[in-house]
CSV table of C-alpha atoms and ligand atoms in Angstrom, one decimal:
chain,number,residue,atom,x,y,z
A,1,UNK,CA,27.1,-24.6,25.8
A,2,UNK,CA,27.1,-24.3,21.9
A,3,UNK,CA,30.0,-22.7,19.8
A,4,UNK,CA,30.4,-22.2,16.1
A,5,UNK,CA,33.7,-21.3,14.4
A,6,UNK,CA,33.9,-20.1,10.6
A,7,UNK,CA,36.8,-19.7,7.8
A,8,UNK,CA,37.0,-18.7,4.6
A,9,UNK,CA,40.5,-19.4,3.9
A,10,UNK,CA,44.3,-18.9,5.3
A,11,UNK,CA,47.0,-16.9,3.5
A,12,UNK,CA,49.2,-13.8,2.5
A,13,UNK,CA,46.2,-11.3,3.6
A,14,UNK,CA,48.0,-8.4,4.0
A,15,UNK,CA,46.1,-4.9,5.4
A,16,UNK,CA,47.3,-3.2,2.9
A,17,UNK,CA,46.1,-5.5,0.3
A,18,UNK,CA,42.4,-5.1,0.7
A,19,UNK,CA,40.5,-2.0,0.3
A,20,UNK,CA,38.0,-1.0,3.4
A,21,UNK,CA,35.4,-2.1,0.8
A,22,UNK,CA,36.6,-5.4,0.0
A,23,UNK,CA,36.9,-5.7,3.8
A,24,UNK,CA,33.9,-4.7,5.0
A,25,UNK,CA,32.9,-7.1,2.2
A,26,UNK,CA,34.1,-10.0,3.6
A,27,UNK,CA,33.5,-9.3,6.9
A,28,UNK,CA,29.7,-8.9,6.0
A,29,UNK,CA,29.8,-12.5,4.3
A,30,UNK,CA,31.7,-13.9,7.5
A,31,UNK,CA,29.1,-12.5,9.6
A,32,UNK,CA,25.7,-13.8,7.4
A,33,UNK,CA,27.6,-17.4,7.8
A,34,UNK,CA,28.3,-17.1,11.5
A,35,UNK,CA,24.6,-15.9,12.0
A,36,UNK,CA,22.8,-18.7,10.0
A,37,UNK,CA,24.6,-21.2,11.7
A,38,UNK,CA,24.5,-19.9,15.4
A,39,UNK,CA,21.1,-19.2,15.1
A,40,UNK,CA,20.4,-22.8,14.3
A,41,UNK,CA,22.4,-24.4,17.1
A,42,UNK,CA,20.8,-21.7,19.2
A,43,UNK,CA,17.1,-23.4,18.1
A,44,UNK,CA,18.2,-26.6,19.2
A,45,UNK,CA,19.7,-27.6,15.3
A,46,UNK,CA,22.5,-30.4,15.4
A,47,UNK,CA,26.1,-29.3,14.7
A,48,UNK,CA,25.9,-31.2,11.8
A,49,UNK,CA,23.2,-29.1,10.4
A,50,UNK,CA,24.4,-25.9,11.6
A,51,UNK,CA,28.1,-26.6,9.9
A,52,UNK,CA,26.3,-27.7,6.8
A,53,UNK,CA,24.5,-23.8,6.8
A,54,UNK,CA,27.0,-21.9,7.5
A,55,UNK,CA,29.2,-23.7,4.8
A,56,UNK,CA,26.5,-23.1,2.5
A,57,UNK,CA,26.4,-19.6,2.6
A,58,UNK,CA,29.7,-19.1,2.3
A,59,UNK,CA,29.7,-21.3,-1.2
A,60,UNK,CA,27.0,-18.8,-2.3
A,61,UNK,CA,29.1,-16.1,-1.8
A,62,UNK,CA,31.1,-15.1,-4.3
A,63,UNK,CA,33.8,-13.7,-2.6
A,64,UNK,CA,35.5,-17.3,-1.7
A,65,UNK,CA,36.8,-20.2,-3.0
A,66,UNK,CA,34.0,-22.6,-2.9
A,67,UNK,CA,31.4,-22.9,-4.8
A,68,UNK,CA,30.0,-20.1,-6.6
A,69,UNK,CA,33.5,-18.1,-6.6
A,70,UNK,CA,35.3,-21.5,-7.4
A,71,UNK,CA,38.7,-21.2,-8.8
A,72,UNK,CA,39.9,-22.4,-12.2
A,73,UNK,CA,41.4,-26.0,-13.0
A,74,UNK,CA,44.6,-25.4,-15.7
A,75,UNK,CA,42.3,-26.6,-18.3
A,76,UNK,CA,39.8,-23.9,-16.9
A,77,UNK,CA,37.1,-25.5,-15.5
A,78,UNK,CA,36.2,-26.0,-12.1
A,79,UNK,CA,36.1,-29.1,-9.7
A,80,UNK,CA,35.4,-28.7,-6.5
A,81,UNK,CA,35.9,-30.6,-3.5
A,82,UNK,CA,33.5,-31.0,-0.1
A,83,UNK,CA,33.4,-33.1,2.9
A,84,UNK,CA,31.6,-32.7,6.3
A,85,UNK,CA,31.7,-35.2,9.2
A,86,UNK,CA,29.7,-35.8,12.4
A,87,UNK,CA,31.8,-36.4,15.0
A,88,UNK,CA,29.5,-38.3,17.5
A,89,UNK,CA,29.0,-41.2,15.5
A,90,UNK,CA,32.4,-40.9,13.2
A,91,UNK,CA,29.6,-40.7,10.1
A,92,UNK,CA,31.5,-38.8,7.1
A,93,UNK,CA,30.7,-37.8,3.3
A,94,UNK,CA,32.5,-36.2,0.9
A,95,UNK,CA,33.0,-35.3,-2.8
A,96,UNK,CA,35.8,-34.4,-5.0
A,97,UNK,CA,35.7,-33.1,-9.1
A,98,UNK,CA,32.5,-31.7,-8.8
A,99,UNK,CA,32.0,-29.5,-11.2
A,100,UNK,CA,28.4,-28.4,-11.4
A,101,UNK,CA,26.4,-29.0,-8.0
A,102,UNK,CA,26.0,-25.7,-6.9
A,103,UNK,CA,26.3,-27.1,-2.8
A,104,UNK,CA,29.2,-29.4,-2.9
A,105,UNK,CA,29.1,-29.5,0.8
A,106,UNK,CA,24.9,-30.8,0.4
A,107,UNK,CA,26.7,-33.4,-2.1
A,108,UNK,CA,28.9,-34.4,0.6
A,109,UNK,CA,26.5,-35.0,2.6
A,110,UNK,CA,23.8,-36.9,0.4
A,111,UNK,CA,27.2,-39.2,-0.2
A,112,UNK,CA,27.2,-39.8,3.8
A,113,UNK,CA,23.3,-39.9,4.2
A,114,UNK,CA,22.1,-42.0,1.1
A,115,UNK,CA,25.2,-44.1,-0.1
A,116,UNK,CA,27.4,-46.8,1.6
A,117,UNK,CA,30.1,-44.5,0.5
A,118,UNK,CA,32.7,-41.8,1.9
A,119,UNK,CA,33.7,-40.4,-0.9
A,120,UNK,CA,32.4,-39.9,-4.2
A,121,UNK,CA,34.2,-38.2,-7.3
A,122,UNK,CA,33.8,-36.6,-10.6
A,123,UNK,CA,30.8,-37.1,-12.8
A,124,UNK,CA,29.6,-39.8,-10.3
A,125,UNK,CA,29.1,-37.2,-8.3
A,126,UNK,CA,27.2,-34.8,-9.8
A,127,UNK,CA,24.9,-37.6,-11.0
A,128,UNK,CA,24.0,-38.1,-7.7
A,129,UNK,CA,23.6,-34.6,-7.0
A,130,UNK,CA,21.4,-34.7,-9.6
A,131,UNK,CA,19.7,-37.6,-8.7
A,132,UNK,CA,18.5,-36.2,-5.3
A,133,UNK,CA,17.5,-33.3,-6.7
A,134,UNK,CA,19.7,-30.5,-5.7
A,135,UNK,CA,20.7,-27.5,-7.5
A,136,UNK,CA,23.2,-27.7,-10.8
A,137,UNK,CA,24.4,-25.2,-12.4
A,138,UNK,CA,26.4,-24.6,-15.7
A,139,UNK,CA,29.7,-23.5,-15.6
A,140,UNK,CA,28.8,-19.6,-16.3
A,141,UNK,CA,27.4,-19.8,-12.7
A,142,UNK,CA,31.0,-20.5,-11.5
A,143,UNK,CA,32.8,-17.8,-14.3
A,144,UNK,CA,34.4,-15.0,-12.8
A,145,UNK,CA,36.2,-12.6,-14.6
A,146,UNK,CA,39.0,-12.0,-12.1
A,147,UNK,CA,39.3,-15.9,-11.5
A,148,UNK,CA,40.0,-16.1,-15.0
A,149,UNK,CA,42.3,-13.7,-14.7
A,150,UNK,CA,44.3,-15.1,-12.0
A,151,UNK,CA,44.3,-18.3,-14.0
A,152,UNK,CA,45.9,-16.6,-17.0
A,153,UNK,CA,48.7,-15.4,-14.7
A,154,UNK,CA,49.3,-18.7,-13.2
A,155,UNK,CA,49.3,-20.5,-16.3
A,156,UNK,CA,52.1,-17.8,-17.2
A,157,UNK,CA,54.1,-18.3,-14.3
A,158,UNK,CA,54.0,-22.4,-14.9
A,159,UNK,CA,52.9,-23.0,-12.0
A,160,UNK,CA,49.9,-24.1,-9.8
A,161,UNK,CA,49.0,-21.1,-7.4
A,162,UNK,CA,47.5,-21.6,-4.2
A,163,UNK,CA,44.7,-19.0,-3.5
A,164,UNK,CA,47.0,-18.0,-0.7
A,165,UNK,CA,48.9,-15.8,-2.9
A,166,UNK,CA,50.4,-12.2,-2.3
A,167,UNK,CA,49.1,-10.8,-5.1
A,168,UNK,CA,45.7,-8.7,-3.9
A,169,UNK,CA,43.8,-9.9,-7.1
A,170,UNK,CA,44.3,-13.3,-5.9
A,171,UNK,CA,40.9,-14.2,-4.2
A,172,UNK,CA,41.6,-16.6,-1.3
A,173,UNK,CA,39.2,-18.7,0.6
A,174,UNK,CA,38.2,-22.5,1.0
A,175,UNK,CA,35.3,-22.3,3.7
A,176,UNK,CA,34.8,-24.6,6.8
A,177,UNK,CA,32.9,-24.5,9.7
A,178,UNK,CA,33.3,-26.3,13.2
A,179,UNK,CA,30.2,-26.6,16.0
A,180,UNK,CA,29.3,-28.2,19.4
A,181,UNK,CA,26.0,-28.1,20.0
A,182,UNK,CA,23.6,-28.2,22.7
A,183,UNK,CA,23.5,-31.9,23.1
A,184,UNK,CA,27.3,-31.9,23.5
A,185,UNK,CA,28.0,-33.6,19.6
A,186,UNK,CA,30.6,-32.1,17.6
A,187,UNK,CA,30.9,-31.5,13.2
A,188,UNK,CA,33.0,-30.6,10.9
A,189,UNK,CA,32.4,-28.8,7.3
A,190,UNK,CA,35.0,-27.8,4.4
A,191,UNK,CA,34.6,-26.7,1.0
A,192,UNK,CA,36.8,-25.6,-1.4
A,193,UNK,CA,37.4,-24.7,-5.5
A,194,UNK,CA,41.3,-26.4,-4.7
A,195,UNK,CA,44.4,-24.1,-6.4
A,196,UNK,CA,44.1,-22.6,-9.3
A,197,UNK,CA,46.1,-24.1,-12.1
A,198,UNK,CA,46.1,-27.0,-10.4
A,199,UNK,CA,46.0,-30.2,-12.7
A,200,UNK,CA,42.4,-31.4,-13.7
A,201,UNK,CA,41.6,-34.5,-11.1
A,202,UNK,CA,44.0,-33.0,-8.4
A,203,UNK,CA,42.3,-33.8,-4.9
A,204,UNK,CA,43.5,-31.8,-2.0
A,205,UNK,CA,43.0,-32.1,2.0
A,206,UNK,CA,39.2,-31.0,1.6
A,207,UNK,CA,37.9,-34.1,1.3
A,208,UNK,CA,40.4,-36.7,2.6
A,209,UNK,CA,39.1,-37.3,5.9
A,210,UNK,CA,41.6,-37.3,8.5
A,211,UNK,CA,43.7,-34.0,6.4
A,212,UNK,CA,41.1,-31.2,6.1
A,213,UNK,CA,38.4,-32.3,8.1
A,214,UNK,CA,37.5,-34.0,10.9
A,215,UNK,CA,35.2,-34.7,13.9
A,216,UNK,CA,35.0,-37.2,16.8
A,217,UNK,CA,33.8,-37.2,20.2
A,218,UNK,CA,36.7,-34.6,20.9
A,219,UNK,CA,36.9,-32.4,19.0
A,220,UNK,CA,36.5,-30.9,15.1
A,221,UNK,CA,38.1,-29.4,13.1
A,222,UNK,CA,38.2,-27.9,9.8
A,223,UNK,CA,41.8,-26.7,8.0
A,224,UNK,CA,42.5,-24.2,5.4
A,225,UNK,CA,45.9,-24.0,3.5
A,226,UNK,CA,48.9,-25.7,0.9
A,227,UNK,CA,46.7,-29.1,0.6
A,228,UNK,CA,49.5,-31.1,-0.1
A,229,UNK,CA,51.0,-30.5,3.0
A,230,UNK,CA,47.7,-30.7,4.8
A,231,UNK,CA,47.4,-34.4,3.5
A,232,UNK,CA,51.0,-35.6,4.0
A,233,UNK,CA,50.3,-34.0,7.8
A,234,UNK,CA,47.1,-36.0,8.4
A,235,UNK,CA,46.4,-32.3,9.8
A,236,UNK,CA,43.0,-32.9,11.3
A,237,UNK,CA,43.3,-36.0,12.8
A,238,UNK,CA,46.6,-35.3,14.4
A,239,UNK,CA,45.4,-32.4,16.4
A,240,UNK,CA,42.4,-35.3,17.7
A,241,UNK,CA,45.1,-37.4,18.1
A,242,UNK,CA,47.7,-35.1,20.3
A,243,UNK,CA,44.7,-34.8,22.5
A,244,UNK,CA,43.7,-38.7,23.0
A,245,UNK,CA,47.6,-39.9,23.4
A,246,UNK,CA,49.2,-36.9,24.5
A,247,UNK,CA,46.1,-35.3,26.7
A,248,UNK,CA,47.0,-32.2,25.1
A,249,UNK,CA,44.3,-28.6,25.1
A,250,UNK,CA,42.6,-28.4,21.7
A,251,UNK,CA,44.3,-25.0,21.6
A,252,UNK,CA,47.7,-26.4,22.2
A,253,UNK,CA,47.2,-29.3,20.0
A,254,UNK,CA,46.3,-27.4,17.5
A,255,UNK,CA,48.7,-24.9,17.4
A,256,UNK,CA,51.4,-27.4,17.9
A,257,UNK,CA,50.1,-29.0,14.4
A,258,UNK,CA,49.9,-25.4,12.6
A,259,UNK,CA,53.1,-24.0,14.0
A,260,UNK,CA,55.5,-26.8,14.8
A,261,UNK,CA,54.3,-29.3,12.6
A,262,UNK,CA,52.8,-27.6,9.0
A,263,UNK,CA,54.9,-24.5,9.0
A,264,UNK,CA,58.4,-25.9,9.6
A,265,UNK,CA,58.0,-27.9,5.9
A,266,UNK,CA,56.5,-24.8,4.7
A,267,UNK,CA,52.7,-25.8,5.5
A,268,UNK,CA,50.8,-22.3,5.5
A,269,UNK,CA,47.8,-22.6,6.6
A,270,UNK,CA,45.5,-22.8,9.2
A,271,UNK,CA,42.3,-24.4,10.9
A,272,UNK,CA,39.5,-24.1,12.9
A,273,UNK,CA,38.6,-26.2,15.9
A,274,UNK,CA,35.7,-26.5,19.1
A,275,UNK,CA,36.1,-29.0,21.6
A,276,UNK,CA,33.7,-31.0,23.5
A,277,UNK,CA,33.4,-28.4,26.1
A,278,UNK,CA,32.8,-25.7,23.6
A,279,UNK,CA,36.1,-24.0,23.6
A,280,UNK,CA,37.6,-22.7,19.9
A,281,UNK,CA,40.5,-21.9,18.9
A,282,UNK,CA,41.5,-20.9,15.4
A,283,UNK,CA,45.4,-21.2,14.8
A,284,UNK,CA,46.9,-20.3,11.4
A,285,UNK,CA,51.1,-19.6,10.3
A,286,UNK,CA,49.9,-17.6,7.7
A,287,UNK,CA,50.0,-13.6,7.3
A,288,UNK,CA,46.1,-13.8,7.7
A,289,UNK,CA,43.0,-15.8,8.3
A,290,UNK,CA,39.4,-14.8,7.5
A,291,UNK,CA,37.1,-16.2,10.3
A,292,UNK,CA,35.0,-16.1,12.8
A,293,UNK,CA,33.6,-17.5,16.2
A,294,UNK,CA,30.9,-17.6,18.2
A,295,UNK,CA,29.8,-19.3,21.9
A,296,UNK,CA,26.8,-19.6,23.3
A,297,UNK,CA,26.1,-15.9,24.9
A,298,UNK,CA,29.0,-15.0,23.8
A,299,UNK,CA,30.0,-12.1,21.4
A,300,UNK,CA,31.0,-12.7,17.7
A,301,UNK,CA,34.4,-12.7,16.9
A,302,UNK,CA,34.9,-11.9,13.4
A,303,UNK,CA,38.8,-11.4,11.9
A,304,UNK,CA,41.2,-11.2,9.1
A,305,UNK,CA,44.6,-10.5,9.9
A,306,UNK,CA,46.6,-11.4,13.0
A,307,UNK,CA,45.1,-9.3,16.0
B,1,LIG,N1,43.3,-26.7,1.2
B,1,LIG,C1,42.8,-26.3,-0.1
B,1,LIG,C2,43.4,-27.3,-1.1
B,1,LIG,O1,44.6,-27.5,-1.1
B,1,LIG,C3,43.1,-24.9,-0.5
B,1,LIG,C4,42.8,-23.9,0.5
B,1,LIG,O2,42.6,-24.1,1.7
B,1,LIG,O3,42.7,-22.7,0.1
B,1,LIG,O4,42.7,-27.6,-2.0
């Protein structure tokens, strides 16, 4: 039994607030990412690879906030942060700062595969994007004009805004992706451009290990939301760890995180999560989530708002 779960990010998505364009948009994009990496784990690909895919293509897309459709830093650049972890053998890479490898979540990786490391920041990073060969890009490839926008507006309202924000302009979406695959091993993959306006060299959950991703033998999971929060949480990691102590469901462990735990403080957010067995759940406290799920045989799930 295989199972893939997607986001592309937790917030104020209200119906109203997207045109049936913009929606079938994003829907579309959700779908291409659920595809490549189901397809994968249905050849036989580890969940490490298949996580790493389907992350990929949703940092292509410029629709979310990760990659290509990175959000603006105050000082309007972008750094971006990336981690992905495998859960059978507790492996983990990550980056944080990047600011010109197109694939932060392939950074993360190379960090896990060909460094003693966990994670890597900044230019460090980037050199050893570059080093390995992979894809940089100037920052024109990450300009949008509506990111800049949004960062204008932020910068007028003094403060950092997460990508969670009412306003329809805002564009929201870190991506992550959770698997099991056929050989029973579990991964975990997130991406994101951070909050826009937030202070150059802010690091949020993304790549801590532990607060926006993680994987063991259990589970994985993969969160979306207020990063701060995320962090101070140890998000992830608790919903493993309400299943090892308590013997909790991943579905009640992880809502217990998301609704009893995050939201309380004012946590909004959400996450994605498969268990060993293959089950997913995706549990957010937030007026909408864009992702979607797939098990093996199963029909694809694919969702916005609160159904
Ligand atoms: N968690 C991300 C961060 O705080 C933002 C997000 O999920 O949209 O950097």
């Amino acid at each position: 039994m295989f199972a893939l779960a997607i986001h592309g990010g937790a917030g104020t998505i209200a119906r109203a607030s997207l045109t049936p364009d913009a929606e079938r948009e994003y829907r579309a994009a959700l779908e291409a990412a659920l595809t490549t990496g189901y397809d994968l784990l249905r050849n036989g690909a580890a969940a490490l690879d298949a996580v790493e895919a389907a992350v990929r293509s949703l940092e292509d897309c410029p629709l979310f906030n990760a990659g290509r459709g990175a959000v603006f830093t105050h000082d309007g650049h972008h750094e971006m942060d990336a981690a992905l972890m495998n859960g059978h053998n507790r492996l983990a890479g990550a980056v944080t700062g990047v600011r010109q490898v197109q694939n932060p979540i392939r950074a993360a990786r190379l960090v896990m595969e060909k460094t003693e490391h966990v994670l890597l920041g900044y230019p460090g990073a980037d050199e050893l994007a570059r080093e390995y060969g992979l894809p940089l890009q100037p920052a024109e490839y990450f300009f949008t004009q509506k990111r800049f926008d949004q960062l204008q507006e932020a910068i007028a309202s003094g403060k950092m805004q997460l990508d969670h924000a009412a306003d329809p302009n805002w564009k929201k979406g870190t991506v992550g992706a959770v698997a099991r695959d056929q050989y029973g091993h579990l991964a975990a993959a997130t991406s994101t451009g951070g909050m826009t306006n937030k202070r150059y060299s802010r690091i949020g959950d993304t790549p801590i290990v532990g607060a926006g991703t993680w994987a063991d033998e259990r589970c994985a999971i993969s969160c979306t939301g207020n990063g701060e929060y995320f962090i101070r949480a140890v998000a992830a990691y608790d919903v493993a760890c309400l299943m090892e102590y308590k013997g909790l469901s991943l579905e009640e462990a992880a809502r217990i995180v998301v609704q009893d735990k995050l939201a309380p403080v004012g946590g909004e957010g959400g996450l994605i999560a498969v268990d060993a067995a293959g089950n997913v759940t995706l549990p957010f406290n937030s007026e909408g989530m864009y992702r979607a799920s797939r098990v093996e045989g199963g029909e694809a799930l694919v969702a916005i708002y609160k159904e």
